[in-house]
Each structure stands twice: as structure tokens, then as C-alpha cells.
Short mmCIF file of C-alpha atoms in Angstrom, two decimals:
data_model
loop_
_atom_site.label_atom_id
_atom_site.label_comp_id
_atom_site.label_asym_id
_atom_site.label_seq_id
_atom_site.Cartn_x
_atom_site.Cartn_y
_atom_site.Cartn_z
CA MET A 1 102.23 105.78 99.14
CA PRO A 2 103.82 104.77 97.73
CA ASN A 3 107.72 100.92 96.81
CA GLU A 4 108.14 103.73 94.39
CA ARG A 5 109.70 105.70 96.57
CA THR A 6 106.66 107.91 96.03
CA SER A 7 106.75 108.55 99.67
CA PRO A 8 109.61 108.42 102.07
CA ASP A 9 110.90 105.00 101.28
CA SER A 10 113.72 103.54 99.28
CA ALA A 11 115.54 106.77 98.67
CA ALA A 12 114.92 107.85 102.22
CA VAL A 13 117.08 105.11 103.63
CA GLN A 14 119.35 104.36 100.70
CA ASP A 15 122.17 106.64 101.80
CA GLY A 16 121.60 105.79 105.43
CA THR A 17 121.72 102.04 105.06
CA ASN A 18 124.68 102.15 102.71
CA ALA A 19 126.49 104.25 105.27
CA ALA A 20 125.46 101.91 108.03
CA SER A 21 126.93 98.93 106.21
CA ALA A 22 130.22 100.76 105.79
CA ASP A 23 130.25 102.32 109.22
CA PRO A 24 128.20 100.70 112.03
CA ALA A 25 128.27 103.98 113.92
CA ALA A 26 126.13 105.49 111.15
CA ALA A 27 123.25 103.10 111.82
CA PRO A 28 121.53 105.33 114.41
CA ALA A 29 121.58 108.23 111.93
CA ALA A 30 120.09 106.03 109.22
CA ASP A 31 117.43 104.86 111.64
CA ARG A 32 116.53 108.43 112.56
CA THR A 33 116.31 109.41 108.89
CA ALA A 34 113.98 106.50 108.13
CA ARG A 35 111.76 107.15 111.14
CA LEU A 36 111.51 110.83 110.28
CA ALA A 37 110.45 109.97 106.74
CA VAL A 38 107.77 107.51 107.87
CA THR A 39 106.48 109.96 110.48
CA ALA A 40 106.47 113.06 108.31
CA PHE A 41 104.82 111.58 105.24
CA PRO A 42 101.39 110.74 106.73
CA LEU A 43 101.39 114.08 108.56
CA LEU A 44 101.96 115.92 105.27
CA VAL A 45 99.24 113.91 103.57
CA LEU A 46 96.85 114.44 106.47
CA ALA A 47 97.49 118.19 106.40
CA ALA A 48 96.91 118.28 102.64
CA GLY A 49 93.64 116.41 103.04
CA GLY A 50 92.54 118.85 105.73
CA VAL A 51 93.23 121.83 103.48
CA GLY A 52 91.34 120.20 100.62
CA LEU A 53 88.38 119.53 102.89
CA ALA A 54 88.36 123.03 104.38
CA ALA A 55 88.73 124.96 101.11
CA PRO A 56 87.74 122.66 98.24
CA SER A 57 86.79 125.41 95.82
CA HIS A 58 90.41 126.54 95.57
CA PHE A 59 91.67 123.20 94.23
CA THR A 60 88.87 121.52 92.29
CA GLY A 61 90.45 122.59 88.99
CA TRP A 62 93.64 120.67 89.74
CA ALA A 63 92.28 117.24 88.75
CA PRO A 64 93.85 117.20 85.24
CA ALA A 65 97.29 117.61 86.86
CA VAL A 66 97.06 114.41 88.93
CA PRO A 67 98.58 112.06 86.28
CA TYR A 68 101.49 114.45 85.78
CA LEU A 69 102.07 114.67 89.53
CA LEU A 70 102.14 110.89 89.69
CA GLY A 71 104.66 110.88 86.84
CA VAL A 72 106.96 113.06 88.96
CA VAL A 73 106.67 110.57 91.83
CA MET A 74 107.42 107.59 89.61
CA PHE A 75 110.39 109.33 88.00
CA ALA A 76 111.78 109.89 91.49
CA MET A 77 111.33 106.19 92.14
CA GLY A 78 113.23 105.36 88.98
CA LEU A 79 116.11 107.54 90.14
CA THR A 80 116.54 105.30 93.20
CA LEU A 81 116.94 102.11 91.13
CA THR A 82 120.33 100.59 90.36
CA PRO A 83 121.44 97.47 88.46
CA ALA A 84 121.87 95.78 91.86
CA ASP A 85 118.08 95.86 92.29
CA PHE A 86 117.60 93.76 89.17
CA HIS A 87 120.46 91.44 90.09
CA ALA A 88 118.67 90.80 93.37
CA VAL A 89 115.57 89.65 91.49
CA ALA A 90 117.62 87.19 89.46
CA LYS A 91 119.28 85.80 92.58
CA ARG A 92 115.99 85.07 94.37
CA PRO A 93 113.36 84.35 91.72
CA TRP A 94 111.32 82.04 93.97
CA ALA A 95 110.94 84.54 96.81
CA VAL A 96 110.30 87.48 94.47
CA GLY A 97 107.79 85.45 92.45
CA LEU A 98 105.97 84.44 95.62
CA GLY A 99 105.82 88.05 96.75
CA LEU A 100 104.49 89.17 93.38
CA VAL A 101 101.77 86.50 93.27
CA ALA A 102 100.80 87.10 96.90
CA HIS A 103 100.51 90.83 96.28
CA TYR A 104 98.36 90.58 93.17
CA VAL A 105 96.16 87.80 94.56
CA ILE A 106 95.63 88.82 98.18
CA MET A 107 95.01 92.56 97.88
CA PRO A 108 92.69 92.52 94.83
CA GLY A 109 90.76 89.61 96.36
CA LEU A 110 90.45 91.40 99.68
CA GLY A 111 89.30 94.56 97.92
CA TRP A 112 86.46 92.70 96.22
CA LEU A 113 85.47 90.84 99.38
CA ILE A 114 85.41 93.98 101.50
CA ALA A 115 83.50 96.00 98.91
CA THR A 116 80.93 93.21 98.68
CA ALA A 117 80.69 92.50 102.41
CA LEU A 118 80.23 96.18 103.31
CA ASP A 119 77.84 96.71 100.38
CA LEU A 120 79.76 99.80 99.34
CA PRO A 121 78.26 102.22 96.82
CA PRO A 122 79.55 101.52 93.29
CA GLN A 123 82.04 104.42 93.20
CA LEU A 124 83.58 103.53 96.55
CA ALA A 125 83.58 99.81 95.76
CA ALA A 126 85.48 100.40 92.53
CA GLY A 127 87.91 102.65 94.39
CA VAL A 128 88.65 100.02 97.05
CA ILE A 129 89.20 97.34 94.40
CA LEU A 130 91.45 99.65 92.39
CA VAL A 131 93.61 100.23 95.47
CA GLY A 132 93.91 96.46 95.82
CA CYS A 133 94.97 96.07 92.19
CA ALA A 134 97.75 98.67 92.44
CA PRO A 135 101.43 97.70 92.82
CA SER A 136 103.29 97.77 96.13
CA GLY A 137 103.34 100.96 98.17
CA THR A 138 106.09 103.52 98.18
CA ALA A 139 106.95 103.38 101.87
CA SER A 140 107.18 99.59 102.08
CA ASN A 141 110.97 99.51 101.78
CA VAL A 142 111.68 101.87 104.64
CA VAL A 143 109.04 100.24 106.84
CA THR A 144 110.63 96.85 106.15
CA TYR A 145 113.96 98.34 107.17
CA LEU A 146 112.51 99.64 110.44
CA ALA A 147 110.94 96.22 111.10
CA ARG A 148 114.37 94.57 110.70
CA GLY A 149 113.04 92.72 107.69
CA ASP A 150 114.64 91.63 104.43
CA VAL A 151 115.01 94.97 102.64
CA ALA A 152 116.56 93.47 99.50
CA LEU A 153 113.50 91.25 99.02
CA SER A 154 111.22 94.21 99.70
CA VAL A 155 112.90 96.32 97.00
CA SER A 156 112.84 93.44 94.52
CA VAL A 157 109.12 92.74 94.96
CA ALA A 158 108.28 96.45 94.88
CA THR A 159 110.26 97.01 91.71
CA VAL A 160 108.81 94.05 89.83
CA SER A 161 105.24 94.74 90.97
CA THR A 162 105.57 98.29 89.65
CA LEU A 163 107.08 97.26 86.31
CA VAL A 164 104.36 94.64 85.63
CA ALA A 165 101.52 96.93 86.75
CA PRO A 166 100.54 97.91 83.17
CA LEU A 167 99.93 94.23 82.39
CA VAL A 168 98.28 93.26 85.68
CA THR A 169 96.35 96.20 87.16
CA PRO A 170 93.94 96.90 84.24
CA PRO A 171 92.73 93.29 83.70
CA LEU A 172 92.40 92.69 87.45
CA THR A 173 90.36 95.88 87.82
CA LEU A 174 88.18 94.88 84.87
CA LEU A 175 87.63 91.40 86.33
CA LEU A 176 86.73 92.54 89.86
CA ALA A 177 85.25 96.04 89.50
CA ASP A 178 83.30 95.79 86.25
CA ARG A 179 80.16 94.74 88.14
CA PHE A 180 80.26 98.08 89.98
CA LEU A 181 81.36 100.47 87.21
CA ASP A 182 82.32 100.31 83.55
CA VAL A 183 86.08 99.71 83.29
CA ASP A 184 88.04 100.61 80.16
CA ALA A 185 91.05 98.34 80.68
CA GLY A 186 92.72 99.45 77.46
CA ALA A 187 92.68 103.13 78.36
CA MET A 188 93.84 102.28 81.87
CA LEU A 189 96.79 100.30 80.48
CA VAL A 190 97.86 103.27 78.35
CA ASP A 191 97.65 105.61 81.34
CA ILE A 192 99.77 103.30 83.51
CA LEU A 193 102.36 103.06 80.76
CA LYS A 194 102.52 106.86 80.53
CA THR A 195 102.40 107.69 84.23
CA VAL A 196 104.27 104.73 85.72
CA LEU A 197 106.42 102.67 83.36
CA VAL A 198 107.85 105.45 81.20
CA PRO A 199 108.80 107.70 84.16
CA VAL A 200 110.28 104.80 86.15
CA VAL A 201 112.36 103.56 83.22
CA GLY A 202 113.38 107.13 82.43
CA GLY A 203 114.50 107.72 86.00
CA ALA A 204 116.45 104.45 86.03
CA LEU A 205 118.23 105.43 82.82
CA VAL A 206 119.14 108.83 84.23
CA ARG A 207 120.52 107.10 87.34
CA LEU A 208 122.54 104.73 85.15
CA LEU A 209 123.98 107.49 82.97
CA ALA A 210 124.44 110.21 85.58
CA GLY A 211 124.69 108.28 88.84
CA ARG A 212 127.16 110.64 90.51
CA HIS A 213 124.91 113.63 90.03
CA VAL A 214 121.81 111.72 91.14
CA ASP A 215 123.57 110.49 94.29
CA ARG A 216 123.87 114.10 95.42
CA VAL A 217 120.11 114.58 95.50
CA LEU A 218 118.96 111.17 96.77
CA ARG A 219 118.17 112.54 100.22
CA VAL A 220 115.91 115.17 98.67
CA LEU A 221 113.88 112.76 96.53
CA PRO A 222 111.67 111.35 99.32
CA TRP A 223 110.55 114.83 100.27
CA VAL A 224 109.86 115.78 96.66
CA SER A 225 107.75 112.63 96.38
CA ALA A 226 106.01 113.25 99.71
CA LEU A 227 105.05 116.80 98.74
CA THR A 228 103.87 115.65 95.32
CA ILE A 229 101.69 112.90 96.75
CA SER A 230 100.30 115.41 99.25
CA MET A 231 99.25 117.55 96.29
CA ILE A 232 97.51 114.51 94.76
CA VAL A 233 95.61 113.87 97.99
CA LEU A 234 94.73 117.57 98.25
CA THR A 235 93.25 117.44 94.76
CA VAL A 236 91.35 114.20 95.36
CA VAL A 237 89.86 115.37 98.66
CA SER A 238 88.84 118.79 97.32
CA GLY A 239 87.12 117.13 94.38
CA SER A 240 84.85 115.06 96.61
CA ALA A 241 84.69 117.13 99.80
CA ALA A 242 80.89 117.15 99.74
CA ARG A 243 80.74 113.33 99.94
CA ILE A 244 83.46 112.83 102.50
CA LYS A 245 81.29 113.72 105.48
CA ASP A 246 78.75 111.08 104.51
CA ALA A 247 81.18 108.33 103.55
CA ALA A 248 84.26 108.94 105.70
CA GLY A 249 83.44 106.33 108.33
CA LEU A 250 82.62 103.64 105.80
CA VAL A 251 85.71 104.35 103.71
CA LEU A 252 87.95 104.29 106.80
CA LEU A 253 86.52 100.94 107.87
CA ALA A 254 87.13 99.48 104.40
CA VAL A 255 90.70 100.81 104.31
CA VAL A 256 91.59 99.57 107.80
CA LEU A 257 90.26 96.09 107.01
CA HIS A 258 91.99 96.02 103.62
CA ASN A 259 95.37 97.11 104.93
CA GLY A 260 95.26 95.09 108.15
CA LEU A 261 94.25 91.83 106.50
CA GLY A 262 96.81 92.43 103.76
CA LEU A 263 99.62 92.83 106.28
CA ALA A 264 98.55 89.71 108.18
CA LEU A 265 98.07 87.51 105.11
CA GLY A 266 101.30 88.77 103.54
CA TYR A 267 103.25 87.77 106.64
CA ALA A 268 101.43 84.44 106.79
CA SER A 269 102.29 83.68 103.16
CA GLY A 270 105.97 84.16 103.90
CA ARG A 271 105.83 81.94 106.96
CA LEU A 272 103.90 79.22 105.11
CA ALA A 273 106.53 79.29 102.37
CA ARG A 274 109.24 79.01 105.06
CA LEU A 275 111.03 82.12 103.89
CA GLY A 276 112.18 82.98 107.39
CA ARG A 277 111.17 85.76 109.75
CA PRO A 278 112.95 88.75 108.06
CA ALA A 279 111.65 87.78 104.61
CA SER A 280 108.14 87.24 106.00
CA ARG A 281 108.20 90.74 107.43
CA ALA A 282 109.11 92.06 103.99
CA MET A 283 106.22 90.07 102.52
CA ALA A 284 103.81 91.63 105.01
CA PHE A 285 104.59 95.16 103.87
CA GLU A 286 104.89 94.33 100.18
CA VAL A 287 101.42 92.80 100.25
CA GLY A 288 99.66 95.16 102.66
CA MET A 289 101.01 98.52 101.46
CA GLN A 290 99.78 99.83 98.11
CA ASN A 291 100.75 102.50 95.60
CA SER A 292 97.72 104.56 96.51
CA GLY A 293 99.01 107.49 94.45
CA LEU A 294 98.56 105.42 91.30
CA ALA A 295 95.14 104.25 92.49
CA ALA A 296 94.05 107.83 93.16
CA SER A 297 95.26 108.97 89.74
CA LEU A 298 93.51 106.13 87.90
CA ALA A 299 90.31 106.54 89.90
CA THR A 300 90.21 110.29 89.21
CA THR A 301 90.85 109.79 85.49
CA HIS A 302 88.67 106.76 84.78
CA PHE A 303 85.97 106.83 87.47
CA SER A 304 85.33 109.87 89.65
CA ALA A 305 86.69 111.89 92.55
CA ALA A 306 84.52 109.81 94.88
CA ALA A 307 86.16 106.61 93.64
CA ALA A 308 89.54 108.13 94.53
CA LEU A 309 88.55 108.57 98.19
CA PRO A 310 89.67 105.08 99.32
CA ALA A 311 93.09 105.72 97.79
CA ALA A 312 93.42 109.07 99.57
CA VAL A 313 92.51 107.51 102.93
CA PHE A 314 94.74 104.49 102.26
CA SER A 315 97.64 106.86 101.58
CA VAL A 316 97.53 108.11 105.16
CA TRP A 317 96.48 104.96 106.96
CA HIS A 318 98.92 102.43 105.51
CA ASN A 319 101.88 104.59 106.50
CA VAL A 320 100.59 104.98 110.05
CA SER A 321 99.78 101.28 110.44
CA GLY A 322 102.98 100.24 108.69
CA ALA A 323 105.13 102.29 111.03
CA GLY A 324 103.25 100.89 114.04
CA VAL A 325 103.60 97.28 112.92
CA ALA A 326 107.28 97.86 112.13
CA ALA A 327 107.88 99.21 115.63
CA TRP A 328 106.19 96.14 117.12
CA MET A 329 108.11 93.73 114.90
CA SER A 330 111.44 95.40 115.60
CA ARG A 331 111.19 94.34 119.24
CA GLY A 332 111.37 90.67 118.26
CA ARG A 333 114.04 88.69 116.53
CA GLY A 334 115.16 89.76 113.09
CA VAL A 335 118.01 91.51 111.33
CA PRO A 336 119.67 94.21 113.49
CA LEU A 337 119.27 97.64 111.92
CA ARG A 338 123.00 98.04 111.43
CA GLU A 339 122.96 94.79 109.44
CA ALA A 340 119.86 95.54 107.38
CA SER A 341 120.53 95.41 103.66
CA SER A 342 120.27 98.54 101.58
CA PRO A 343 116.91 99.09 99.89
CA THR A 344 118.70 99.28 96.57
CA ARG A 345 121.22 96.47 97.01
CA PRO A 346 120.86 92.78 97.72
CA SER A 347 121.85 91.37 101.07
CA PRO A 348 125.48 90.18 101.40
#
């Protein structure tokens, strides 16, 4: 789930890609690390969802902990950020700006269109739209790396989309989902500040002040994030287990359409802007993969457990589809894995 390194993403390949750039022989190891992260994360989330569905009564009281769990994930993301990430934004403002606009136009718009076209119940409709209004997903960086895409652009768009989320996600949700459910944009903004911006900035400051110590645990961070997001999914699923059997098929259809069209339109936006093939691949994943952990937390807090269902399903599906699309893309022309830029440093 989440450019955020809320799932196996930026931190998962940071050490590997840095090593690969210094030593080409390390590239296969970096590739294996990234593939393991992308493979393991959806399996963990799927297992957590299964446990929540099988024994919901054991976890229904966990809902108040979801925002704090998300804060842990976002702090881990902040720990992966370096000044080089922000330098990369300044060096490529046009490409990063395009990615940001594409992300916050395409996915929210698709969420509204799909919710309307499928005539989703109000709770599910609001949940789908909220997923679309969330910032970029946590695994987008590593999937871009596996696709031989422009990792530096991926990290830049993911970082900026996360930092501006408090200003963008609440008004977009109010605009598109208010016809389905009452949306308190002000309260949502405060929650995003507390659970996203403050932890991310805090993690970045810790990395800046104690970088040597943080470097020692970078390989552990993706797994901490993966386990934490699995706990969020477990809580969301257990809270709405009774409705899942009735709505699972409809929610899955909405999620598959949302994610698939987002990937396709994200890639198309990069090609139309003539960014080149590697950058267009980055655009595909930055648009089509969402921070579903944030969406699940906001839905649970401001709507209901049922509204969080699309985010829980999206959490699994977008990692599976992203890994599949990356494998397909990696067979074509692009940046060789040993030359892929680090997720936390701009390309040479």
C-alpha cells in the first residue's frame, strides 16, 4: 500500500539499488530483494484478511488503533527520505508536476465514474472515491524499479503527493463523495496532518539527524510496514466481515477497474507528454497505485468499516497487478536493472 514505503517499496530496494550502482554484480541481489518484497506483501495482507474474515470477533475492538498503525507506516516512509529526494523534485518540476496532476485528477475521477456506473451502495461508493483521492501507493517505487522505469521520478511524485495530501485529499473527497455520504473535510484534514504529514516529516528529520543509525535498519523497515498494514487490513476486514460475503464481488470489480484504468491512463499521460518510456512506466504506477492504508484509516474513522472495504481489497490487488505489469514491462525496452536509479536518489 502503500510510495510511503508503507509496504515493501522504497526502503526495500534502497540499499539494493545503491549497491547495484556501486557494484554491478550486486544488481541480481537487489532484484531478488525487490521481488521478494513485492511478492510477500500481498500474501501477508491476504493472510491477514483471511484471519479477519474467519474470526472477526477477536479483532473488532481494534478499530481505534488504525490511525496509530498508519502513523507507524508513515514514519517508516519518512525514514527512507533523504535530501536527494527533494533535490530531484527541483531538478524535474515539469515531470513531477505532471505526475502530481495526473494522479489527483485521474484516480479521483475514475473513482467517481466507477462508483456511479456500478451504482454502488453509498458506503462502498464513498470508499472507492476515497481510495482514488489518496496519495500514491507505497509499493510504487519498487514496482517501477522492477519495470525498469524511472525510479527517481517515481520517488519524487510519491513524496510530493504524500506531502500535499492534507491539502488535496479532503476537498477532493468532499467534492466527489458528498453526494453519497456526509464528508467532514476539516476533520479529515486534521487526521491526515496527524497520521501522515507529522510522522513523515518526523521520520525525515530523524533520518537527517541520525542517518548512520537509520541506515542500519533500512532493510527492516519494509517488513515493519508490511506487517503494520496487514494489521490495518485485519482490523478493517473483521469490522465488516458480515458484509463482505454480499459485496465482495462488486468491490473486487470496482477495484480491478479502478486500478487497471489508472495504470493505463497514467502510462498514456506520460507518453502523451513525451516523457519517454521509463518515465511513462513510472507515471503508470504513480497514478494507478494508491496509499490504500491511508484510505482505509480515513474510511474507518470518518465513514464506516464497510466504506473501508475497497481500500482493503485495493491493498492486495494493486500489488499483485503492479508486480504483473512490471514483469511484462521489464521484457521490453527500458532502463536495465543494474542501471536503475535509486528510489531515494535522482538518476545520474
